[in-house]
Amino acid sequence: MGAPLIGVLALQGAFREHQRALEACGASTRLVRLPEDLEGLDGLVIPGGESTTMIALMRRMGLLEPVREAVERGLPTLGTCAGMIVLARRITDGLPDQESLAALDITVRRNGYGRQVDSFETELEVRDLEGGPFPGVFIRAPLVLDPGNAQVLASHQGRPVAVRQGRVMALAFHPELSGDLRLHREFLELVEGARAA
Amino acid sequence: MSETNGNGVVKGTFRVKSGHAEMLKGGVIMDVVTPEHARIAEEAGACAVMALERVPADIRKEGGVARMSDPALIKSIMDAVTIPVMAKCRIGHTVEAQILQALGVDYVDESEVLTPADEEYHIDKWAFTVPFVCGCRDLGEALRRIAEGAAMIRTKGEAGTGNIVEATRHLRAVNRSIRRLAGMSYAELVHEAKELGAPVELLAECQRLGRLPVVTFVAGGIATPADAAWMMQLGADGIFVGSGIFKSEDPLKRAKAIVAATTYYDKPEILAEVSAGLGQPMRGLELRSIPQEELLAGRGW
């Protein structure tokens, strides 16, 4: 098998940083802006940005259903920050009719750690991750109120900040801004596992 | 200024300030003057709003001293939407910025659209936890602002005109100066730093990156989806639209179209589709019709 092809949802936000991190780990990447860009992907990353902007554009461009179906069919998916919100089943403090992919059985509160002046950095202990603590960069991050059936991989002050359910991983923070590639590698292992299955 | 608490949590680092700008990329930041405007902007897909009392076109028309907006208005806009809210302070007016930080705005724009409070110095932005965006017309101005702690840059354009020509000029000027750096030796960079009035370390970083070291939006004169896409094709990271939306005939429709055009800037078929039937854009001003002393871009140094 050659390098996996990872799609990065490129409607708005920090998609180039994910693209760079994935390529530094040896993956091929494709920016996803239209339904046909989903063809033949081995994995998908939903980046940080504004979740309301991303969902509005996904809905308008007919991308919401195809992405939902792809994730449901088992496409390995990583969501960071806004990406976590887009994947969550339940969103509090969102727009009244805020849709999501509902692919992860978690409840999140948008901007749950406060406004930008409360954005922070801290070190995180991530389950089974070798090489010491992971640099957590939290920017107007979503707060996971309830992880539901998802497995918690890391917590901060008693709240989950990294979760996984099946082939879907979601992080409240920004590994793409940290310069540490370990969680991207972790995701690519999940992708390899799915390709081998 | 970053603050550390006892639990190994650090706030206000340059990484979280500039990182917030990274999250705005590919998006549209819209000027709004009421909570109702802010909700329209959010519905249209704005990645943030700029809360102010008057859009630049009205500031230009009404004249007088333009100051920071009423905190009560800014607060009402912050309460109306879930997306980030920015607000403007006057160039050099440290106390207006302190007030905006205390209000909890997500970004402060030290803006030439308001009347400058200091004709020598800009604000020391390192002293703040809230991040700042500042305007520039060229590379030297951009790097001086970054040296003062700006975590995001926007080219100035000429606000309130609905005329893209100055935005084009300023973005091209920044790009051209960065391209010139390629291949310069360190001694040549030192000379260039003197010429531009910018720190050599930041010039060296631009040379290494081939771009500014922080997220760079454009502002001042964007009135149509085509304008937004044009700026993105020239290499902008995202778009500020001031008067262009709420001075047009159908703000929601136009706002949605500009958001889509910013994402699909290199897809002319989509641009054609979203540009159709938007109603009248803001009327706009020919630059030569504006007296030299009323141009806003010349404010800030």
PDB file of N, CA, C and O in Angstrom, chain A residues 46 67-68 71-72 75-91 100-108 142 144 146-153 160-172 190:
ATOM      1  N   ILE A  46     -11.207  17.284   9.948  1.00  0.00           N
ATOM      2  CA  ILE A  46     -12.048  18.481  10.038  1.00  0.00           C
ATOM      3  C   ILE A  46     -11.315  19.445  10.978  1.00  0.00           C
ATOM      4  O   ILE A  46     -11.156  19.154  12.156  1.00  0.00           O
ATOM      5  N   VAL A  67     -20.543  14.023   3.528  1.00  0.00           N
ATOM      6  CA  VAL A  67     -19.535  13.839   4.591  1.00  0.00           C
ATOM      7  C   VAL A  67     -20.123  12.964   5.692  1.00  0.00           C
ATOM      8  O   VAL A  67     -19.484  12.024   6.185  1.00  0.00           O
ATOM      9  N   ARG A  68     -21.373  13.234   6.058  1.00  0.00           N
ATOM     10  CA  ARG A  68     -22.033  12.427   7.092  1.00  0.00           C
ATOM     11  C   ARG A  68     -22.038  10.951   6.687  1.00  0.00           C
ATOM     12  O   ARG A  68     -21.687  10.074   7.480  1.00  0.00           O
ATOM     13  N   VAL A  71     -18.494   9.367   6.839  1.00  0.00           N
ATOM     14  CA  VAL A  71     -18.052   9.089   8.213  1.00  0.00           C
ATOM     15  C   VAL A  71     -18.831   7.899   8.772  1.00  0.00           C
ATOM     16  O   VAL A  71     -18.272   7.009   9.420  1.00  0.00           O
ATOM     17  N   GLU A  72     -20.141   7.842   8.473  1.00  0.00           N
ATOM     18  CA  GLU A  72     -20.972   6.717   8.922  1.00  0.00           C
ATOM     19  C   GLU A  72     -20.500   5.393   8.342  1.00  0.00           C
ATOM     20  O   GLU A  72     -20.538   4.356   9.001  1.00  0.00           O
ATOM     21  N   LEU A  75     -15.244   5.992   7.371  1.00  0.00           N
ATOM     22  CA  LEU A  75     -14.061   6.755   6.986  1.00  0.00           C
ATOM     23  C   LEU A  75     -13.388   7.297   8.255  1.00  0.00           C
ATOM     24  O   LEU A  75     -14.015   8.023   9.024  1.00  0.00           O
ATOM     25  N   PRO A  76     -12.130   6.909   8.500  1.00  0.00           N
ATOM     26  CA  PRO A  76     -11.457   7.423   9.700  1.00  0.00           C
ATOM     27  C   PRO A  76     -11.416   8.949   9.682  1.00  0.00           C
ATOM     28  O   PRO A  76     -11.058   9.543   8.666  1.00  0.00           O
ATOM     29  N   THR A  77     -11.817   9.563  10.778  1.00  0.00           N
ATOM     30  CA  THR A  77     -11.978  11.020  10.810  1.00  0.00           C
ATOM     31  C   THR A  77     -11.389  11.605  12.080  1.00  0.00           C
ATOM     32  O   THR A  77     -11.565  11.071  13.174  1.00  0.00           O
ATOM     33  N   LEU A  78     -10.661  12.715  11.895  1.00  0.00           N
ATOM     34  CA  LEU A  78     -10.100  13.449  13.025  1.00  0.00           C
ATOM     35  C   LEU A  78     -10.682  14.855  13.012  1.00  0.00           C
ATOM     36  O   LEU A  78     -10.607  15.555  12.001  1.00  0.00           O
ATOM     37  N   GLY A  79     -11.261  15.277  14.129  1.00  0.00           N
ATOM     38  CA  GLY A  79     -11.771  16.643  14.248  1.00  0.00           C
ATOM     39  C   GLY A  79     -11.018  17.373  15.343  1.00  0.00           C
ATOM     40  O   GLY A  79     -10.798  16.819  16.423  1.00  0.00           O
ATOM     41  N   THR A  80     -10.598  18.608  15.063  1.00  0.00           N
ATOM     42  CA  THR A  80      -9.932  19.395  16.113  1.00  0.00           C
ATOM     43  C   THR A  80     -10.717  20.673  16.354  1.00  0.00           C
ATOM     44  O   THR A  80     -11.083  21.360  15.411  1.00  0.00           O
ATOM     45  N   CYS A  81     -10.963  20.981  17.602  1.00  0.00           N
ATOM     46  CA  CYS A  81     -11.637  22.212  18.040  1.00  0.00           C
ATOM     47  C   CYS A  81     -12.987  22.364  17.330  1.00  0.00           C
ATOM     48  O   CYS A  81     -13.909  21.629  17.641  1.00  0.00           O
ATOM     49  N   ALA A  82     -13.118  23.278  16.358  1.00  0.00           N
ATOM     50  CA  ALA A  82     -14.395  23.394  15.638  1.00  0.00           C
ATOM     51  C   ALA A  82     -14.770  22.056  15.006  1.00  0.00           C
ATOM     52  O   ALA A  82     -15.948  21.703  14.926  1.00  0.00           O
ATOM     53  N   GLY A  83     -13.753  21.295  14.565  1.00  0.00           N
ATOM     54  CA  GLY A  83     -13.999  19.974  13.979  1.00  0.00           C
ATOM     55  C   GLY A  83     -14.658  19.028  14.968  1.00  0.00           C
ATOM     56  O   GLY A  83     -15.475  18.176  14.603  1.00  0.00           O
ATOM     57  N   MET A  84     -14.294  19.171  16.236  1.00  0.00           N
ATOM     58  CA  MET A  84     -14.925  18.367  17.283  1.00  0.00           C
ATOM     59  C   MET A  84     -16.404  18.727  17.413  1.00  0.00           C
ATOM     60  O   MET A  84     -17.269  17.854  17.574  1.00  0.00           O
ATOM     61  N   ILE A  85     -16.692  20.030  17.296  1.00  0.00           N
ATOM     62  CA  ILE A  85     -18.086  20.487  17.391  1.00  0.00           C
ATOM     63  C   ILE A  85     -18.899  19.943  16.210  1.00  0.00           C
ATOM     64  O   ILE A  85     -20.020  19.466  16.365  1.00  0.00           O
ATOM     65  N   VAL A  86     -18.281  20.008  15.017  1.00  0.00           N
ATOM     66  CA  VAL A  86     -18.966  19.541  13.809  1.00  0.00           C
ATOM     67  C   VAL A  86     -19.292  18.042  13.926  1.00  0.00           C
ATOM     68  O   VAL A  86     -20.306  17.582  13.416  1.00  0.00           O
ATOM     69  N   LEU A  87     -18.454  17.293  14.638  1.00  0.00           N
ATOM     70  CA  LEU A  87     -18.658  15.845  14.780  1.00  0.00           C
ATOM     71  C   LEU A  87     -19.603  15.468  15.917  1.00  0.00           C
ATOM     72  O   LEU A  87     -20.126  14.357  15.953  1.00  0.00           O
ATOM     73  N   ALA A  88     -19.807  16.399  16.848  1.00  0.00           N
ATOM     74  CA  ALA A  88     -20.528  16.047  18.082  1.00  0.00           C
ATOM     75  C   ALA A  88     -22.011  15.792  17.843  1.00  0.00           C
ATOM     76  O   ALA A  88     -22.631  16.399  16.984  1.00  0.00           O
ATOM     77  N   ARG A  89     -22.581  14.882  18.620  1.00  0.00           N
ATOM     78  CA  ARG A  89     -24.006  14.606  18.503  1.00  0.00           C
ATOM     79  C   ARG A  89     -24.848  15.711  19.134  1.00  0.00           C
ATOM     80  O   ARG A  89     -25.880  16.085  18.614  1.00  0.00           O
ATOM     81  N   ARG A  90     -24.366  16.246  20.275  1.00  0.00           N
ATOM     82  CA  ARG A  90     -25.141  17.280  20.955  1.00  0.00           C
ATOM     83  C   ARG A  90     -24.281  18.526  21.191  1.00  0.00           C
ATOM     84  O   ARG A  90     -23.157  18.416  21.686  1.00  0.00           O
ATOM     85  N   ILE A  91     -24.825  19.707  20.820  1.00  0.00           N
ATOM     86  CA  ILE A  91     -24.115  20.973  20.963  1.00  0.00           C
ATOM     87  C   ILE A  91     -24.956  21.898  21.820  1.00  0.00           C
ATOM     88  O   ILE A  91     -26.128  22.130  21.520  1.00  0.00           O
ATOM     89  N   SER A 100     -25.058  19.250  12.868  1.00  0.00           N
ATOM     90  CA  SER A 100     -23.717  18.688  12.970  1.00  0.00           C
ATOM     91  C   SER A 100     -23.736  17.346  12.260  1.00  0.00           C
ATOM     92  O   SER A 100     -24.767  16.908  11.760  1.00  0.00           O
ATOM     93  N   LEU A 101     -22.576  16.689  12.233  1.00  0.00           N
ATOM     94  CA  LEU A 101     -22.509  15.368  11.605  1.00  0.00           C
ATOM     95  C   LEU A 101     -23.026  14.284  12.543  1.00  0.00           C
ATOM     96  O   LEU A 101     -23.308  13.174  12.121  1.00  0.00           O
ATOM     97  N   ALA A 102     -23.117  14.612  13.843  1.00  0.00           N
ATOM     98  CA  ALA A 102     -23.607  13.674  14.858  1.00  0.00           C
ATOM     99  C   ALA A 102     -22.915  12.313  14.759  1.00  0.00           C
ATOM    100  O   ALA A 102     -23.554  11.272  14.838  1.00  0.00           O
ATOM    101  N   ALA A 103     -21.594  12.339  14.568  1.00  0.00           N
ATOM    102  CA  ALA A 103     -20.849  11.091  14.402  1.00  0.00           C
ATOM    103  C   ALA A 103     -20.197  10.620  15.695  1.00  0.00           C
ATOM    104  O   ALA A 103     -19.726   9.501  15.787  1.00  0.00           O
ATOM    105  N   LEU A 104     -20.155  11.473  16.681  1.00  0.00           N
ATOM    106  CA  LEU A 104     -19.527  11.154  17.957  1.00  0.00           C
ATOM    107  C   LEU A 104     -20.550  11.363  19.057  1.00  0.00           C
ATOM    108  O   LEU A 104     -21.194  12.409  19.108  1.00  0.00           O
ATOM    109  N   ASP A 105     -20.644  10.379  19.942  1.00  0.00           N
ATOM    110  CA  ASP A 105     -21.669  10.426  20.985  1.00  0.00           C
ATOM    111  C   ASP A 105     -21.245  11.328  22.139  1.00  0.00           C
ATOM    112  O   ASP A 105     -21.196  10.898  23.286  1.00  0.00           O
ATOM    113  N   ILE A 106     -20.912  12.591  21.831  1.00  0.00           N
ATOM    114  CA  ILE A 106     -20.480  13.488  22.903  1.00  0.00           C
ATOM    115  C   ILE A 106     -21.367  14.727  22.932  1.00  0.00           C
ATOM    116  O   ILE A 106     -21.992  15.086  21.947  1.00  0.00           O
ATOM    117  N   THR A 107     -21.386  15.375  24.119  1.00  0.00           N
ATOM    118  CA  THR A 107     -22.068  16.654  24.254  1.00  0.00           C
ATOM    119  C   THR A 107     -21.016  17.718  24.468  1.00  0.00           C
ATOM    120  O   THR A 107     -20.177  17.593  25.367  1.00  0.00           O
ATOM    121  N   VAL A 108     -21.015  18.758  23.627  1.00  0.00           N
ATOM    122  CA  VAL A 108     -20.027  19.825  23.781  1.00  0.00           C
ATOM    123  C   VAL A 108     -20.712  21.170  23.960  1.00  0.00           C
ATOM    124  O   VAL A 108     -21.813  21.399  23.476  1.00  0.00           O
ATOM    125  N   PRO A 142     -13.973  24.106  22.599  1.00  0.00           N
ATOM    126  CA  PRO A 142     -15.226  23.521  23.079  1.00  0.00           C
ATOM    127  C   PRO A 142     -14.973  22.713  24.367  1.00  0.00           C
ATOM    128  O   PRO A 142     -13.901  22.130  24.541  1.00  0.00           O
ATOM    129  N   VAL A 144     -16.115  19.551  26.584  1.00  0.00           N
ATOM    130  CA  VAL A 144     -16.872  18.300  26.496  1.00  0.00           C
ATOM    131  C   VAL A 144     -17.629  18.117  27.808  1.00  0.00           C
ATOM    132  O   VAL A 144     -17.033  17.863  28.853  1.00  0.00           O
ATOM    133  N   ASP A 146     -20.117  15.866  28.251  1.00  0.00           N
ATOM    134  CA  ASP A 146     -20.397  14.449  28.467  1.00  0.00           C
ATOM    135  C   ASP A 146     -19.790  13.655  27.303  1.00  0.00           C
ATOM    136  O   ASP A 146     -20.138  13.887  26.151  1.00  0.00           O
ATOM    137  N   PRO A 147     -18.879  12.728  27.605  1.00  0.00           N
ATOM    138  CA  PRO A 147     -18.266  11.971  26.517  1.00  0.00           C
ATOM    139  C   PRO A 147     -19.156  10.841  25.998  1.00  0.00           C
ATOM    140  O   PRO A 147     -18.785  10.164  25.017  1.00  0.00           O
ATOM    141  N   GLY A 148     -20.328  10.642  26.581  1.00  0.00           N
ATOM    142  CA  GLY A 148     -21.235   9.595  26.102  1.00  0.00           C
ATOM    143  C   GLY A 148     -20.527   8.252  26.021  1.00  0.00           C
ATOM    144  O   GLY A 148     -19.865   7.837  26.978  1.00  0.00           O
ATOM    145  N   ASN A 149     -20.629   7.592  24.870  1.00  0.00           N
ATOM    146  CA  ASN A 149     -19.987   6.286  24.685  1.00  0.00           C
ATOM    147  C   ASN A 149     -18.571   6.381  24.143  1.00  0.00           C
ATOM    148  O   ASN A 149     -17.954   5.377  23.829  1.00  0.00           O
ATOM    149  N   ALA A 150     -18.077   7.598  23.960  1.00  0.00           N
ATOM    150  CA  ALA A 150     -16.720   7.737  23.415  1.00  0.00           C
ATOM    151  C   ALA A 150     -15.687   7.451  24.502  1.00  0.00           C
ATOM    152  O   ALA A 150     -15.922   7.687  25.688  1.00  0.00           O
ATOM    153  N   GLN A 151     -14.548   6.924  24.042  1.00  0.00           N
ATOM    154  CA  GLN A 151     -13.455   6.629  24.961  1.00  0.00           C
ATOM    155  C   GLN A 151     -12.659   7.911  25.195  1.00  0.00           C
ATOM    156  O   GLN A 151     -12.358   8.642  24.240  1.00  0.00           O
ATOM    157  N   VAL A 152     -12.345   8.209  26.469  1.00  0.00           N
ATOM    158  CA  VAL A 152     -11.604   9.441  26.780  1.00  0.00           C
ATOM    159  C   VAL A 152     -10.102   9.154  26.712  1.00  0.00           C
ATOM    160  O   VAL A 152      -9.594   8.263  27.400  1.00  0.00           O
ATOM    161  N   LEU A 153      -9.389   9.887  25.863  1.00  0.00           N
ATOM    162  CA  LEU A 153      -7.944   9.681  25.708  1.00  0.00           C
ATOM    163  C   LEU A 153      -7.129  10.657  26.541  1.00  0.00           C
ATOM    164  O   LEU A 153      -5.970  10.401  26.860  1.00  0.00           O
ATOM    165  N   PRO A 160     -12.963  15.798  29.628  1.00  0.00           N
ATOM    166  CA  PRO A 160     -12.304  15.170  28.479  1.00  0.00           C
ATOM    167  C   PRO A 160     -11.898  16.225  27.450  1.00  0.00           C
ATOM    168  O   PRO A 160     -12.653  17.157  27.186  1.00  0.00           O
ATOM    169  N   VAL A 161     -10.687  16.084  26.883  1.00  0.00           N
ATOM    170  CA  VAL A 161     -10.260  16.998  25.814  1.00  0.00           C
ATOM    171  C   VAL A 161      -9.823  16.228  24.567  1.00  0.00           C
ATOM    172  O   VAL A 161      -9.556  16.825  23.530  1.00  0.00           O
ATOM    173  N   ALA A 162      -9.730  14.886  24.695  1.00  0.00           N
ATOM    174  CA  ALA A 162      -9.422  14.044  23.538  1.00  0.00           C
ATOM    175  C   ALA A 162     -10.269  12.786  23.675  1.00  0.00           C
ATOM    176  O   ALA A 162     -10.273  12.155  24.724  1.00  0.00           O
ATOM    177  N   VAL A 163     -11.029  12.467  22.616  1.00  0.00           N
ATOM    178  CA  VAL A 163     -11.913  11.298  22.677  1.00  0.00           C
ATOM    179  C   VAL A 163     -11.819  10.508  21.384  1.00  0.00           C
ATOM    180  O   VAL A 163     -11.391  11.017  20.349  1.00  0.00           O
ATOM    181  N   ARG A 164     -12.216   9.241  21.491  1.00  0.00           N
ATOM    182  CA  ARG A 164     -12.256   8.410  20.298  1.00  0.00           C
ATOM    183  C   ARG A 164     -13.461   7.485  20.386  1.00  0.00           C
ATOM    184  O   ARG A 164     -13.796   6.978  21.453  1.00  0.00           O
ATOM    185  N   GLN A 165     -14.112   7.292  19.250  1.00  0.00           N
ATOM    186  CA  GLN A 165     -15.218   6.341  19.183  1.00  0.00           C
ATOM    187  C   GLN A 165     -15.114   5.653  17.830  1.00  0.00           C
ATOM    188  O   GLN A 165     -15.289   6.290  16.792  1.00  0.00           O
ATOM    189  N   GLY A 166     -14.812   4.376  17.837  1.00  0.00           N
ATOM    190  CA  GLY A 166     -14.603   3.670  16.576  1.00  0.00           C
ATOM    191  C   GLY A 166     -13.476   4.319  15.797  1.00  0.00           C
ATOM    192  O   GLY A 166     -12.369   4.483  16.302  1.00  0.00           O
ATOM    193  N   ARG A 167     -13.784   4.751  14.601  1.00  0.00           N
ATOM    194  CA  ARG A 167     -12.751   5.362  13.756  1.00  0.00           C
ATOM    195  C   ARG A 167     -12.762   6.886  13.793  1.00  0.00           C
ATOM    196  O   ARG A 167     -12.160   7.537  12.961  1.00  0.00           O
ATOM    197  N   VAL A 168     -13.477   7.443  14.735  1.00  0.00           N
ATOM    198  CA  VAL A 168     -13.557   8.903  14.831  1.00  0.00           C
ATOM    199  C   VAL A 168     -12.812   9.383  16.073  1.00  0.00           C
ATOM    200  O   VAL A 168     -13.054   8.907  17.180  1.00  0.00           O
ATOM    201  N   MET A 169     -11.880  10.304  15.844  1.00  0.00           N
ATOM    202  CA  MET A 169     -11.109  10.911  16.941  1.00  0.00           C
ATOM    203  C   MET A 169     -11.429  12.388  16.986  1.00  0.00           C
ATOM    204  O   MET A 169     -11.583  13.013  15.935  1.00  0.00           O
ATOM    205  N   ALA A 170     -11.514  12.960  18.170  1.00  0.00           N
ATOM    206  CA  ALA A 170     -11.755  14.402  18.246  1.00  0.00           C
ATOM    207  C   ALA A 170     -10.960  15.007  19.397  1.00  0.00           C
ATOM    208  O   ALA A 170     -10.849  14.416  20.476  1.00  0.00           O
ATOM    209  N   LEU A 171     -10.399  16.180  19.133  1.00  0.00           N
ATOM    210  CA  LEU A 171      -9.568  16.880  20.107  1.00  0.00           C
ATOM    211  C   LEU A 171     -10.098  18.295  20.292  1.00  0.00           C
ATOM    212  O   LEU A 171     -10.435  18.958  19.314  1.00  0.00           O
ATOM    213  N   ALA A 172     -10.158  18.746  21.556  1.00  0.00           N
ATOM    214  CA  ALA A 172     -10.633  20.115  21.809  1.00  0.00           C
ATOM    215  C   ALA A 172      -9.535  21.130  21.525  1.00  0.00           C
ATOM    216  O   ALA A 172      -9.783  22.324  21.467  1.00  0.00           O
ATOM    217  N   LEU A 190      -4.583   4.802  12.917  1.00  0.00           N
ATOM    218  CA  LEU A 190      -5.996   4.417  12.843  1.00  0.00           C
ATOM    219  C   LEU A 190      -6.410   4.241  11.374  1.00  0.00           C
ATOM    220  O   LEU A 190      -7.129   3.305  11.024  1.00  0.00           O
TER     221      LEU A 190
END
